mmCIF file with all atom_site columns, C-alpha atoms in Angstrom:
data_model
loop_
_atom_site.group_PDB
_atom_site.id
_atom_site.type_symbol
_atom_site.label_atom_id
_atom_site.label_alt_id
_atom_site.label_comp_id
_atom_site.label_asym_id
_atom_site.label_entity_id
_atom_site.label_seq_id
_atom_site.pdbx_PDB_ins_code
_atom_site.Cartn_x
_atom_site.Cartn_y
_atom_site.Cartn_z
_atom_site.occupancy
_atom_site.B_iso_or_equiv
_atom_site.pdbx_formal_charge
_atom_site.auth_seq_id
_atom_site.auth_comp_id
_atom_site.auth_asym_id
_atom_site.auth_atom_id
_atom_site.pdbx_PDB_model_num
ATOM 1   C CA . MET A 1 1   ? 0.035  -0.148 0.158   1.00 43.00 ? 7   MET A CA 1
ATOM 2   C CA . SER A 1 2   ? 2.878  2.573  0.583   1.00 46.00 ? 8   SER A CA 1
ATOM 3   C CA . VAL A 1 3   ? 4.145  1.862  -2.831  1.00 45.00 ? 9   VAL A CA 1
ATOM 4   C CA . THR A 1 4   ? 1.196  2.862  -4.396  1.00 46.00 ? 10  THR A CA 1
ATOM 5   C CA . LEU A 1 5   ? 0.840  6.276  -2.154  1.00 44.00 ? 11  LEU A CA 1
ATOM 6   C CA . ALA A 1 6   ? 4.092  7.109  -3.364  1.00 47.00 ? 12  ALA A CA 1
ATOM 7   C CA . ALA A 1 7   ? 3.454  6.441  -6.894  1.00 46.00 ? 13  ALA A CA 1
ATOM 8   C CA . THR A 1 8   ? -0.018 8.492  -6.435  1.00 47.00 ? 14  THR A CA 1
ATOM 9   C CA . ALA A 1 9   ? 2.194  11.609 -4.333  1.00 51.00 ? 15  ALA A CA 1
ATOM 10  C CA . CYS A 1 10  ? 5.017  11.318 -7.892  1.00 50.00 ? 16  CYS A CA 1
ATOM 11  C CA . ALA A 1 11  ? 2.085  11.635 -9.999  1.00 51.00 ? 17  ALA A CA 1
ATOM 12  C CA . SER A 1 12  ? 0.876  14.343 -12.206 1.00 53.00 ? 18  SER A CA 1
ATOM 13  C CA . SER A 1 13  ? -2.171 16.479 -10.531 1.00 54.00 ? 19  SER A CA 1
ATOM 14  C CA . GLY A 1 14  ? -2.570 17.825 -14.047 1.00 54.00 ? 20  GLY A CA 1
ATOM 15  C CA . SER A 1 15  ? -3.967 16.083 -17.337 1.00 54.00 ? 21  SER A CA 1
ATOM 16  C CA . THR A 1 16  ? -2.103 15.253 -20.387 1.00 57.00 ? 22  THR A CA 1
ATOM 17  C CA . ASP A 1 17  ? -4.340 18.890 -22.352 1.00 56.00 ? 23  ASP A CA 1
ATOM 18  C CA . GLU A 1 18  ? -2.520 21.474 -20.298 1.00 58.00 ? 24  GLU A CA 1
ATOM 19  C CA . HIS A 1 19  ? 0.774  20.504 -21.357 1.00 58.00 ? 25  HIS A CA 1
ATOM 20  C CA . ALA A 1 20  ? -1.093 20.844 -25.758 1.00 56.00 ? 26  ALA A CA 1
ATOM 21  C CA . SER A 1 21  ? -2.445 24.229 -24.861 1.00 56.00 ? 27  SER A CA 1
ATOM 22  C CA . ALA A 1 22  ? 0.854  25.594 -23.797 1.00 57.00 ? 28  ALA A CA 1
ATOM 23  C CA . ARG A 1 23  ? 2.800  23.905 -26.817 1.00 60.00 ? 29  ARG A CA 1
ATOM 24  C CA . ALA A 1 24  ? -0.823 25.361 -29.380 1.00 60.00 ? 30  ALA A CA 1
ATOM 25  C CA . THR A 1 25  ? 0.246  29.108 -27.609 1.00 62.00 ? 31  THR A CA 1
ATOM 26  C CA . HIS A 1 26  ? 3.553  28.672 -28.575 1.00 66.00 ? 32  HIS A CA 1
ATOM 27  C CA . THR A 1 27  ? 4.255  31.441 -32.027 1.00 71.00 ? 33  THR A CA 1
ATOM 28  C CA . VAL A 1 28  ? 7.306  30.914 -34.426 1.00 75.00 ? 34  VAL A CA 1
ATOM 29  C CA . SER A 1 29  ? 9.151  33.855 -34.719 1.00 72.00 ? 35  SER A CA 1
ATOM 30  C CA . PRO A 1 30  ? 10.221 34.129 -38.475 1.00 75.00 ? 36  PRO A CA 1
ATOM 31  C CA . THR A 1 31  ? 13.623 32.587 -39.149 1.00 77.00 ? 37  THR A CA 1
ATOM 32  C CA . PRO A 1 32  ? 16.236 35.475 -40.331 1.00 77.00 ? 38  PRO A CA 1
ATOM 33  C CA . THR A 1 33  ? 17.461 35.974 -43.744 1.00 85.00 ? 39  THR A CA 1
ATOM 34  C CA . ALA A 1 34  ? 20.765 34.805 -44.369 1.00 87.00 ? 40  ALA A CA 1
ATOM 35  C CA . GLU A 1 35  ? 23.213 37.060 -46.274 1.00 87.00 ? 41  GLU A CA 1
ATOM 36  C CA . PRO A 1 36  ? 26.555 35.854 -48.520 1.00 88.00 ? 42  PRO A CA 1
ATOM 37  C CA . ALA A 1 37  ? 30.013 37.616 -46.560 1.00 87.00 ? 43  ALA A CA 1
ATOM 38  C CA . LEU A 1 38  ? 30.901 39.123 -49.617 1.00 92.00 ? 44  LEU A CA 1
ATOM 39  C CA . THR A 1 39  ? 29.586 39.263 -53.312 1.00 94.00 ? 45  THR A CA 1
ATOM 40  C CA . LYS A 1 40  ? 32.108 36.306 -55.739 1.00 94.00 ? 46  LYS A CA 1
ATOM 41  C CA . LYS A 1 41  ? 33.012 39.630 -57.587 1.00 94.00 ? 47  LYS A CA 1
ATOM 42  C CA . ALA A 1 42  ? 35.137 40.457 -54.025 1.00 96.00 ? 48  ALA A CA 1
ATOM 43  C CA . ALA A 1 43  ? 36.333 37.181 -53.346 1.00 95.00 ? 49  ALA A CA 1
ATOM 44  C CA . LEU A 1 44  ? 37.881 36.947 -56.047 1.00 96.00 ? 50  LEU A CA 1
ATOM 45  C CA . ALA A 1 45  ? 39.329 40.250 -56.023 1.00 96.00 ? 51  ALA A CA 1
ATOM 46  C CA . GLN A 1 46  ? 40.216 39.409 -52.496 1.00 95.00 ? 52  GLN A CA 1
ATOM 47  C CA . ILE A 1 47  ? 42.506 35.825 -54.225 1.00 95.00 ? 53  ILE A CA 1
ATOM 48  C CA . ALA A 1 48  ? 43.885 37.867 -56.618 1.00 96.00 ? 54  ALA A CA 1
ATOM 49  C CA . HIS A 1 49  ? 45.575 40.682 -53.696 1.00 97.00 ? 55  HIS A CA 1
ATOM 50  C CA . TYR A 1 50  ? 46.544 37.742 -52.105 1.00 96.00 ? 56  TYR A CA 1
ATOM 51  C CA . SER A 1 51  ? 48.882 36.294 -54.964 1.00 96.00 ? 57  SER A CA 1
ATOM 52  C CA . GLU A 1 52  ? 50.281 39.038 -55.835 1.00 97.00 ? 58  GLU A CA 1
ATOM 53  C CA . ILE A 1 53  ? 51.024 40.302 -52.358 1.00 97.00 ? 59  ILE A CA 1
ATOM 54  C CA . ASN A 1 54  ? 51.913 36.972 -51.558 1.00 97.00 ? 60  ASN A CA 1
ATOM 55  C CA . ASN A 1 55  ? 54.190 36.653 -55.281 1.00 97.00 ? 61  ASN A CA 1
ATOM 56  C CA . GLU A 1 56  ? 55.799 40.085 -53.958 1.00 97.00 ? 62  GLU A CA 1
ATOM 57  C CA . ALA A 1 57  ? 56.517 39.114 -50.518 1.00 97.00 ? 63  ALA A CA 1
ATOM 58  C CA . ASN A 1 58  ? 58.227 36.154 -51.610 1.00 97.00 ? 64  ASN A CA 1
ATOM 59  C CA . ALA A 1 59  ? 60.137 36.839 -54.504 1.00 96.00 ? 65  ALA A CA 1
ATOM 60  C CA . ASP A 1 60  ? 61.995 37.953 -51.859 1.00 94.00 ? 66  ASP A CA 1
ATOM 61  C CA . ASN A 1 61  ? 61.438 36.737 -48.165 1.00 96.00 ? 67  ASN A CA 1
ATOM 62  C CA . LYS A 1 62  ? 59.631 40.656 -47.264 1.00 97.00 ? 68  LYS A CA 1
ATOM 63  C CA . ARG A 1 63  ? 58.458 39.116 -43.814 1.00 97.00 ? 69  ARG A CA 1
ATOM 64  C CA . ARG A 1 64  ? 56.712 42.126 -42.854 1.00 98.00 ? 70  ARG A CA 1
ATOM 65  C CA . LEU A 1 65  ? 55.139 42.194 -47.023 1.00 98.00 ? 71  LEU A CA 1
ATOM 66  C CA . LEU A 1 66  ? 53.978 38.831 -45.884 1.00 98.00 ? 72  LEU A CA 1
ATOM 67  C CA . ASP A 1 67  ? 52.624 39.370 -42.281 1.00 97.00 ? 73  ASP A CA 1
ATOM 68  C CA . THR A 1 68  ? 50.152 41.709 -44.187 1.00 97.00 ? 74  THR A CA 1
ATOM 69  C CA . ILE A 1 69  ? 47.852 38.650 -45.704 1.00 97.00 ? 75  ILE A CA 1
ATOM 70  C CA . GLU A 1 70  ? 49.064 35.672 -43.752 1.00 97.00 ? 76  GLU A CA 1
ATOM 71  C CA . ASP A 1 71  ? 48.792 35.344 -39.362 1.00 96.00 ? 77  ASP A CA 1
ATOM 72  C CA . GLY A 1 72  ? 49.316 31.753 -37.666 1.00 97.00 ? 78  GLY A CA 1
ATOM 73  C CA . PRO A 1 73  ? 50.074 28.075 -38.714 1.00 98.00 ? 79  PRO A CA 1
ATOM 74  C CA . LEU A 1 74  ? 50.370 29.833 -43.222 1.00 97.00 ? 80  LEU A CA 1
ATOM 75  C CA . TYR A 1 75  ? 52.911 32.269 -41.712 1.00 97.00 ? 81  TYR A CA 1
ATOM 76  C CA . ALA A 1 76  ? 54.441 29.632 -39.740 1.00 98.00 ? 82  ALA A CA 1
ATOM 77  C CA . MET A 1 77  ? 55.081 27.839 -41.973 1.00 97.00 ? 83  MET A CA 1
ATOM 78  C CA . SER A 1 78  ? 56.260 30.882 -44.935 1.00 97.00 ? 84  SER A CA 1
ATOM 79  C CA . VAL A 1 79  ? 59.208 31.546 -42.469 1.00 97.00 ? 85  VAL A CA 1
ATOM 80  C CA . ALA A 1 80  ? 60.592 28.740 -41.944 1.00 97.00 ? 86  ALA A CA 1
ATOM 81  C CA . ASP A 1 81  ? 60.517 28.482 -45.519 1.00 96.00 ? 87  ASP A CA 1
ATOM 82  C CA . TYR A 1 82  ? 62.614 31.702 -45.960 1.00 96.00 ? 88  TYR A CA 1
ATOM 83  C CA . LYS A 1 83  ? 64.463 30.324 -43.510 1.00 97.00 ? 89  LYS A CA 1
ATOM 84  C CA . GLN A 1 84  ? 65.918 27.599 -44.841 1.00 95.00 ? 90  GLN A CA 1
ATOM 85  C CA . ASP A 1 85  ? 66.038 29.674 -48.402 1.00 94.00 ? 91  ASP A CA 1
ATOM 86  C CA . GLU A 1 86  ? 68.354 31.764 -46.195 1.00 95.00 ? 92  GLU A CA 1
ATOM 87  C CA . GLY A 1 87  ? 70.703 28.779 -44.879 1.00 95.00 ? 93  GLY A CA 1
ATOM 88  C CA . LEU A 1 88  ? 71.987 28.114 -48.647 1.00 95.00 ? 94  LEU A CA 1
ATOM 89  C CA . ALA A 1 89  ? 74.286 29.831 -50.680 1.00 96.00 ? 95  ALA A CA 1
ATOM 90  C CA . GLN A 1 90  ? 73.091 32.234 -52.675 1.00 93.00 ? 96  GLN A CA 1
ATOM 91  C CA . ALA A 1 91  ? 74.479 30.305 -55.304 1.00 94.00 ? 97  ALA A CA 1
ATOM 92  C CA . ASP A 1 92  ? 71.952 26.810 -53.913 1.00 95.00 ? 98  ASP A CA 1
ATOM 93  C CA . ARG A 1 93  ? 68.689 29.126 -54.215 1.00 92.00 ? 99  ARG A CA 1
ATOM 94  C CA . GLU A 1 94  ? 65.998 28.539 -56.638 1.00 92.00 ? 100 GLU A CA 1
ATOM 95  C CA . THR A 1 95  ? 64.934 31.720 -58.432 1.00 93.00 ? 101 THR A CA 1
ATOM 96  C CA . TYR A 1 96  ? 61.167 32.112 -56.805 1.00 94.00 ? 102 TYR A CA 1
ATOM 97  C CA . LYS A 1 97  ? 58.632 30.954 -59.254 1.00 96.00 ? 103 LYS A CA 1
ATOM 98  C CA . PRO A 1 98  ? 54.876 33.835 -59.428 1.00 96.00 ? 104 PRO A CA 1
ATOM 99  C CA . TRP A 1 99  ? 52.147 31.655 -59.218 1.00 94.00 ? 105 TRP A CA 1
ATOM 100 C CA . SER A 1 100 ? 48.021 32.848 -59.826 1.00 91.00 ? 106 SER A CA 1
ATOM 101 C CA . TYR A 1 101 ? 44.784 30.984 -59.530 1.00 90.00 ? 107 TYR A CA 1
ATOM 102 C CA . ASN A 1 102 ? 42.771 30.534 -62.923 1.00 93.00 ? 108 ASN A CA 1
ATOM 103 C CA . LEU A 1 103 ? 39.926 33.126 -61.534 1.00 93.00 ? 109 LEU A CA 1
ATOM 104 C CA . ALA A 1 104 ? 37.757 32.587 -64.616 1.00 92.00 ? 110 ALA A CA 1
ATOM 105 C CA . GLY A 1 105 ? 37.586 28.513 -63.792 1.00 91.00 ? 111 GLY A CA 1
ATOM 106 C CA . THR A 1 106 ? 37.327 29.115 -60.207 1.00 91.00 ? 112 THR A CA 1
ATOM 107 C CA . ASP A 1 107 ? 34.350 28.435 -57.812 1.00 92.00 ? 113 ASP A CA 1
ATOM 108 C CA . VAL A 1 108 ? 34.583 30.061 -54.498 1.00 93.00 ? 114 VAL A CA 1
ATOM 109 C CA . TYR A 1 109 ? 32.052 29.388 -51.079 1.00 92.00 ? 115 TYR A CA 1
ATOM 110 C CA . ILE A 1 110 ? 30.515 31.903 -49.502 1.00 93.00 ? 116 ILE A CA 1
ATOM 111 C CA . PRO A 1 111 ? 29.197 32.060 -46.783 1.00 92.00 ? 117 PRO A CA 1
ATOM 112 C CA . ARG A 1 112 ? 26.041 33.211 -46.157 1.00 91.00 ? 118 ARG A CA 1
ATOM 113 C CA . PHE A 1 113 ? 25.677 34.945 -42.266 1.00 88.00 ? 119 PHE A CA 1
ATOM 114 C CA . THR A 1 114 ? 22.390 36.504 -40.401 1.00 86.00 ? 120 THR A CA 1
ATOM 115 C CA . ALA A 1 115 ? 22.414 39.537 -38.925 1.00 82.00 ? 121 ALA A CA 1
ATOM 116 C CA . GLY A 1 116 ? 25.038 39.180 -35.405 1.00 78.00 ? 122 GLY A CA 1
ATOM 117 C CA . GLN A 1 117 ? 26.524 36.330 -36.320 1.00 76.00 ? 123 GLN A CA 1
#
């Protein structure tokens, strides 16, 4: 009998209709529209800018210039390449070969953000 009383004491005094009515009154806010972070034209311009500055910096191991477009692990790896190159005799160093992307055939992923992101 005590088990029955304990189970009765733990049971909800309300009906399941209370929970259903609480959900029925909840309204959903409209989802904010996500906007592209930048245009494809602007993204391709950034890529072109990066390759131009990167080529200029790498041609003469210009750390300060490279620091304007790279940071973190990528910058550390580039500077390590500079140090390795500078450790070689001038005659043993290879001439830097500039590179670029084929921007006409490049697809870019541009993330979309909502206000406040």
